[in-house]
Short mmCIF file of C-alpha atoms in Angstrom, two decimals:
data_model
loop_
_atom_site.label_atom_id
_atom_site.label_comp_id
_atom_site.label_asym_id
_atom_site.label_seq_id
_atom_site.Cartn_x
_atom_site.Cartn_y
_atom_site.Cartn_z
CA MET A 1 -79.85 82.21 -11.57
CA MET A 2 -77.43 80.70 -9.03
CA GLN A 3 -75.01 78.15 -10.41
CA GLY A 4 -74.46 74.83 -8.61
CA GLN A 5 -70.74 75.60 -8.25
CA GLY A 6 -69.75 72.38 -9.98
CA VAL A 7 -72.41 70.24 -8.30
CA PRO A 8 -74.37 68.28 -10.91
CA ALA A 9 -78.03 69.29 -11.05
CA PRO A 10 -79.19 65.65 -10.67
CA LEU A 11 -77.38 65.42 -7.31
CA MET A 12 -79.00 68.65 -6.14
CA LEU A 13 -82.38 67.21 -7.15
CA GLU A 14 -81.66 64.04 -5.15
CA VAL A 15 -80.85 66.14 -2.08
CA GLY A 16 -84.08 68.06 -2.61
CA ARG A 17 -86.05 64.82 -2.82
CA ALA A 18 -84.38 63.56 0.35
CA LEU A 19 -85.53 66.74 2.12
CA SER A 20 -89.12 66.39 0.91
CA CYS A 21 -90.16 63.90 3.60
CA GLU A 22 -91.41 64.81 7.07
CA VAL A 23 -89.68 61.84 8.73
CA ARG A 24 -86.34 62.64 7.10
CA LEU A 25 -86.62 66.30 8.09
CA SER A 26 -87.37 65.20 11.65
CA LEU A 27 -84.28 62.97 11.60
CA LEU A 28 -82.11 65.81 10.34
CA MET A 29 -83.43 68.18 13.01
CA ALA A 30 -82.73 65.58 15.70
CA LEU A 31 -79.21 65.02 14.37
CA ALA A 32 -78.62 68.79 14.29
CA ASP A 33 -78.64 68.50 18.09
CA GLY A 34 -75.89 65.85 17.99
CA GLU A 35 -75.20 62.25 17.10
CA ALA A 36 -77.81 59.60 17.85
CA THR A 37 -78.40 55.88 17.53
CA VAL A 38 -81.21 54.35 15.50
CA SER A 39 -83.12 53.50 18.69
CA GLN A 40 -82.87 57.11 19.87
CA LEU A 41 -84.11 58.29 16.48
CA VAL A 42 -86.99 55.78 16.63
CA ASP A 43 -88.00 57.32 19.96
CA HIS A 44 -87.69 60.82 18.49
CA THR A 45 -89.80 60.15 15.41
CA GLY A 46 -92.27 57.64 16.83
CA THR A 47 -91.92 55.46 13.75
CA THR A 48 -90.58 51.92 13.45
CA GLN A 49 -86.94 50.90 13.42
CA PRO A 50 -87.04 49.57 9.84
CA ASN A 51 -88.69 52.81 8.68
CA VAL A 52 -86.07 54.97 10.41
CA SER A 53 -83.27 52.80 9.00
CA ASN A 54 -84.65 53.15 5.47
CA HIS A 55 -84.93 56.93 5.80
CA LEU A 56 -81.40 57.15 7.19
CA ALA A 57 -80.16 55.14 4.19
CA VAL A 58 -81.73 57.72 1.87
CA LEU A 59 -80.11 60.58 3.79
CA ARG A 60 -76.77 58.78 3.79
CA SER A 61 -76.98 58.05 0.05
CA VAL A 62 -77.13 61.77 -0.76
CA GLY A 63 -74.43 62.73 1.73
CA LEU A 64 -76.57 64.41 4.38
CA VAL A 65 -75.77 62.00 7.22
CA ALA A 66 -72.80 59.86 8.13
CA SER A 67 -72.69 56.74 10.26
CA GLN A 68 -70.15 55.00 12.43
CA ARG A 69 -70.49 51.49 13.80
CA ASP A 70 -69.55 50.76 17.41
CA GLY A 71 -70.02 47.03 17.86
CA ARG A 72 -73.69 46.35 17.21
CA THR A 73 -74.67 49.99 17.56
CA VAL A 74 -74.62 52.46 14.68
CA HIS A 75 -74.26 56.14 15.50
CA TYR A 76 -75.54 58.72 13.03
CA GLU A 77 -74.59 62.37 12.69
CA LEU A 78 -74.91 65.14 10.15
CA ALA A 79 -72.30 64.63 7.44
CA SER A 80 -70.88 68.16 7.65
CA PRO A 81 -71.35 71.56 9.25
CA GLU A 82 -72.93 72.68 5.97
CA VAL A 83 -75.73 70.17 6.48
CA GLY A 84 -76.33 71.75 9.89
CA ASP A 85 -76.47 75.14 8.21
CA LEU A 86 -78.97 73.75 5.69
CA VAL A 87 -81.22 72.44 8.48
CA LYS A 88 -81.06 75.80 10.29
CA ALA A 89 -81.89 77.62 7.05
CA LEU A 90 -84.88 75.36 6.39
CA VAL A 91 -86.20 75.99 9.89
CA ALA A 92 -85.69 79.75 9.51
CA VAL A 93 -87.43 79.89 6.13
CA ALA A 94 -90.33 77.76 7.38
CA ALA A 95 -90.69 80.00 10.44
CA GLU A 96 -91.02 83.18 8.37
CA PRO A 97 -94.43 84.81 8.42
CA SER A 98 -96.54 83.65 5.48
CA ASP A 99 -96.84 87.17 4.08
CA ARG A 100 -93.10 87.20 3.36
CA ARG A 101 -93.19 83.98 1.29
#
């Protein structure tokens, strides 16, 4: 069994829960392409601004995304290169043929 390398199991569970939502996965995939504003992410997901903002807050609370305010505009990006690697790994695993799962 792989150890969490010092990361508390409850935090790993919170990250897993954050990844278990289609909208949040869509946001992460969009941010894997580069930083974006809430309005750009609303356009990408097709959901409402309050909904996107709430999902971004969940992702931010577990350290998957970071934000930076520029006046009235907030720019979001993946919190680290490791988050980008995680998104790529999720896409790769999901794309595997079903007989290999």
